[in-house]
Short mmCIF file of C-alpha atoms in Angstrom, two decimals:
data_model
loop_
_atom_site.label_atom_id
_atom_site.label_comp_id
_atom_site.label_asym_id
_atom_site.label_seq_id
_atom_site.Cartn_x
_atom_site.Cartn_y
_atom_site.Cartn_z
CA MET A 1 54.06 65.84 132.22
CA ASN A 2 54.43 68.84 134.09
CA THR A 3 58.12 70.07 135.85
CA THR A 4 58.65 72.74 138.68
CA ILE A 5 61.97 74.20 137.32
CA TYR A 6 63.57 76.07 141.15
CA ARG A 7 66.03 78.97 140.96
CA ASN A 8 68.39 79.92 143.88
CA ARG A 9 67.55 83.09 144.60
CA PRO A 10 70.16 85.24 147.36
CA VAL A 11 68.92 84.74 150.68
CA ARG A 12 70.45 85.83 154.12
CA SER A 13 71.30 84.26 157.17
CA PRO A 14 69.09 85.25 160.18
CA ILE A 15 72.76 86.09 161.36
CA GLN A 16 74.10 87.78 158.85
CA PRO A 17 74.59 91.98 159.63
CA ARG A 18 72.55 93.67 157.61
CA LYS A 19 75.60 96.64 157.37
CA HIS A 20 79.33 95.31 157.80
CA PRO A 21 80.59 96.21 160.88
CA VAL A 22 83.12 98.90 159.83
CA GLU A 23 80.00 100.75 157.87
CA LYS A 24 78.53 101.36 160.61
CA ILE A 25 80.87 102.83 162.05
CA ARG A 26 82.50 105.40 159.86
CA GLU A 27 77.98 106.21 159.11
CA LYS A 28 79.23 106.83 163.31
CA MET A 29 81.97 109.53 163.00
CA GLY A 30 80.46 110.98 160.13
CA ASP A 31 81.52 113.57 157.77
CA PRO A 32 85.74 113.43 158.66
CA THR A 33 85.56 117.43 157.68
CA ARG A 34 83.38 118.67 160.47
CA GLU A 35 85.29 119.62 163.64
CA ASP A 36 82.78 117.40 165.78
CA ASN A 37 83.66 114.68 163.80
CA LEU A 38 84.03 111.52 167.02
CA MET A 39 87.80 110.24 165.23
CA ARG A 40 88.81 114.26 164.64
CA GLN A 41 88.58 114.43 168.03
CA GLU A 42 90.02 110.70 169.43
CA VAL A 43 92.85 111.49 167.02
CA ARG A 44 93.50 115.64 168.91
CA LYS A 45 93.14 113.15 171.91
CA LEU A 46 95.87 111.49 171.30
CA CYS A 47 98.27 114.42 169.07
CA GLY A 48 100.48 116.10 170.85
CA THR A 49 104.92 116.69 171.07
CA TYR A 50 106.65 115.15 172.41
CA ASN A 51 111.22 115.63 172.95
CA LEU A 52 113.07 112.70 171.98
CA SER A 53 117.01 112.96 172.23
CA ALA A 54 118.34 110.26 169.77
CA THR A 55 122.25 108.82 171.68
CA PHE A 56 124.51 106.33 169.37
CA SER A 57 127.06 104.74 170.50
CA GLU A 58 129.22 101.93 169.62
CA ASP A 59 127.06 98.38 170.06
CA VAL A 60 130.11 96.83 171.70
CA SER A 61 128.36 93.99 173.34
CA SER A 62 127.34 92.69 169.36
CA LEU A 63 131.28 93.80 168.88
CA GLU A 64 132.31 91.86 172.21
CA LEU A 65 129.72 88.20 171.18
CA LEU A 66 129.91 87.92 167.23
CA LYS A 67 133.43 89.01 166.77
CA THR A 68 132.58 88.62 163.12
CA PRO A 69 135.84 91.08 160.95
CA GLY A 70 134.76 94.37 159.62
CA LEU A 71 131.28 94.56 161.73
CA ILE A 72 129.94 97.40 162.42
CA ALA A 73 127.38 97.34 165.73
CA ILE A 74 125.90 100.92 166.68
CA LYS A 75 123.21 101.24 169.72
CA CYS A 76 120.95 104.08 169.80
CA VAL A 77 119.04 104.61 172.41
CA LEU A 78 116.34 107.06 172.13
CA SER A 79 114.88 109.11 174.89
CA LYS A 80 111.88 111.47 175.72
CA ASP A 81 112.78 113.77 178.87
CA GLY A 82 115.68 111.89 180.00
CA LYS A 83 113.86 108.65 180.39
CA PRO A 84 114.82 106.44 178.19
CA VAL A 85 111.83 104.34 175.21
CA GLY A 86 113.65 102.63 172.27
CA ILE A 87 116.59 101.02 172.23
CA GLY A 88 117.34 100.03 168.23
CA HIS A 89 120.78 98.01 167.08
CA GLY A 90 122.18 98.47 163.81
CA SER A 91 124.57 96.79 162.08
CA SER A 92 127.43 95.65 158.94
CA VAL A 93 130.58 93.71 157.96
CA VAL A 94 132.29 95.48 155.81
CA SER A 95 134.08 92.98 153.22
CA ARG A 96 134.87 93.28 149.28
CA ILE A 97 130.88 93.75 148.93
CA ASN A 98 130.16 96.04 150.67
CA LYS A 99 133.75 98.75 150.50
CA GLY A 100 131.86 101.81 151.35
CA ILE A 101 133.16 102.43 155.25
CA GLU A 102 130.68 105.43 155.44
CA ARG A 103 128.13 104.20 153.77
CA SER A 104 128.07 100.67 155.82
CA ILE A 105 127.96 103.78 158.90
CA PHE A 106 126.18 105.86 158.11
CA GLY A 107 123.56 102.57 157.00
CA CYS A 108 124.01 101.75 160.10
CA LEU A 109 123.08 105.04 162.18
CA ASN A 110 119.43 104.47 160.74
CA GLY A 111 119.36 101.15 161.09
CA ALA A 112 119.50 102.09 164.85
CA LEU A 113 118.12 105.19 164.64
CA MET A 114 114.46 103.35 162.76
CA SER A 115 115.27 100.32 165.52
CA ALA A 116 115.23 102.84 168.05
CA VAL A 117 112.25 104.54 166.85
CA ASN A 118 110.44 100.50 166.55
CA SER A 119 110.33 99.46 169.31
CA ALA A 120 109.67 103.30 171.28
CA CYS A 121 106.15 102.69 169.51
CA LYS A 122 104.65 100.89 172.62
CA THR A 123 106.20 102.89 174.97
CA LEU A 124 104.84 105.80 173.38
CA ASP A 125 101.41 104.01 172.84
CA ALA A 126 100.82 104.08 176.33
CA LEU A 127 102.64 107.53 177.49
CA ARG A 128 100.22 108.74 175.05
CA LEU A 129 97.35 107.07 176.25
CA GLU A 130 98.68 107.47 180.82
CA ALA A 131 98.44 110.90 179.04
CA ALA A 132 94.56 110.90 177.99
CA GLU A 133 93.30 109.03 180.82
CA ASN A 134 94.61 111.48 183.55
CA ARG A 135 93.54 113.72 180.87
CA ALA A 136 90.05 112.65 180.51
CA SER A 137 90.01 111.75 184.63
CA VAL A 138 91.26 115.62 185.66
CA ALA A 139 87.79 116.55 183.56
CA LEU A 140 86.12 114.00 185.83
CA GLY A 141 87.53 115.82 188.92
CA GLU A 142 85.94 119.33 187.34
CA ALA A 143 82.88 117.72 186.99
CA TYR A 144 81.93 116.98 190.26
CA ARG A 145 83.59 119.56 191.52
CA ALA A 146 81.69 121.62 188.65
CA ARG A 147 78.65 119.76 190.32
CA GLY A 148 79.01 120.16 193.76
CA THR A 149 78.95 123.73 193.10
CA ASP A 150 75.24 122.97 190.77
CA GLU A 151 74.02 120.38 193.84
CA SER A 152 73.85 124.06 196.32
CA ALA A 153 71.41 125.44 193.58
CA PRO A 154 67.70 126.08 194.97
CA ALA A 155 64.87 122.81 193.82
CA THR A 156 64.48 122.78 190.40
CA GLU A 157 59.78 123.67 190.07
CA ARG A 158 60.04 119.35 189.12
CA GLN A 159 61.98 118.06 191.91
CA ARG A 160 59.70 120.71 194.16
CA GLU A 161 56.56 119.22 192.86
CA TYR A 162 57.60 115.63 192.92
CA LEU A 163 58.46 115.53 197.01
CA LYS A 164 55.48 117.33 197.29
CA GLN A 165 53.04 114.94 195.43
CA LEU A 166 55.28 111.79 197.30
CA LEU A 167 54.55 113.98 201.48
CA GLN A 168 51.30 114.29 200.48
CA THR A 169 50.50 110.02 201.44
CA HIS A 170 53.19 110.42 204.26
CA PRO A 171 51.24 109.06 207.51
CA ASP A 172 53.70 111.54 210.11
CA GLU A 173 51.92 114.78 210.01
CA GLU A 174 54.19 117.08 211.57
CA VAL A 175 57.17 115.91 209.08
CA ARG A 176 55.18 116.30 206.53
CA GLU A 177 53.92 120.04 207.39
CA HIS A 178 57.95 119.94 208.17
CA TRP A 179 59.25 119.54 204.70
CA LEU A 180 56.00 120.79 202.90
CA SER A 181 56.62 124.47 204.86
CA ASN A 182 60.30 124.46 204.22
CA LEU A 183 59.77 123.53 200.28
CA ASP A 184 60.99 126.55 198.92
CA VAL A 185 63.87 126.95 200.08
CA LEU A 186 65.20 123.21 199.19
CA THR A 187 69.02 122.78 197.65
CA LYS A 188 68.50 120.45 194.84
CA SER A 189 70.56 118.41 197.52
CA GLU A 190 68.53 118.57 199.39
CA ALA A 191 65.80 118.35 197.03
CA SER A 192 66.96 114.72 196.07
CA GLU A 193 68.46 113.02 199.72
CA ALA A 194 64.76 114.10 200.36
CA ILE A 195 63.33 112.30 197.61
CA SER A 196 65.02 109.31 197.96
CA ARG A 197 64.58 108.88 201.01
CA PHE A 198 60.76 109.36 200.67
CA ALA A 199 59.53 107.91 197.56
CA ALA A 200 61.98 104.07 199.07
CA ARG A 201 59.42 104.39 201.92
#
């Protein structure tokens, strides 16, 4: 009696991607050492200099709320251009286990600063994105202005040829002759408008 031995072979699911999405992104990004690398361009857009100031003070509300003997509480307000972007708190308790008063205070100062920086991160993210969007809209406005000046340039040969083809079939001879006789003096904007009008006819 003959027996058939079946061996399982790995079969790729039809819905399984051939490449992991991360691999595709890496390929799209290209060589990270190149100046035109997409990731580096994005990084450069969002990098910048922030003038931040940190103001430390006693955290009176924590002292009044907790009323723990030996409690040290410090508040840090992190500001950018005079506007608060993050608030942090640091606290410690002086006891037999933790006797160093100066060390405890320094620990509270550092803890409050780190807490303020942590809370400021989301605000700074929002500010960075807002600045990037503002730069993008300024660039878009400049592009539209540049496009506007470009539109007043003479019509291209391609525009004139296409418009000529459209006019050959126009039923109104007077309109046809008018446009054909003015083809050489049309601007890009005028030619584009005429093409849209006659192509839709």
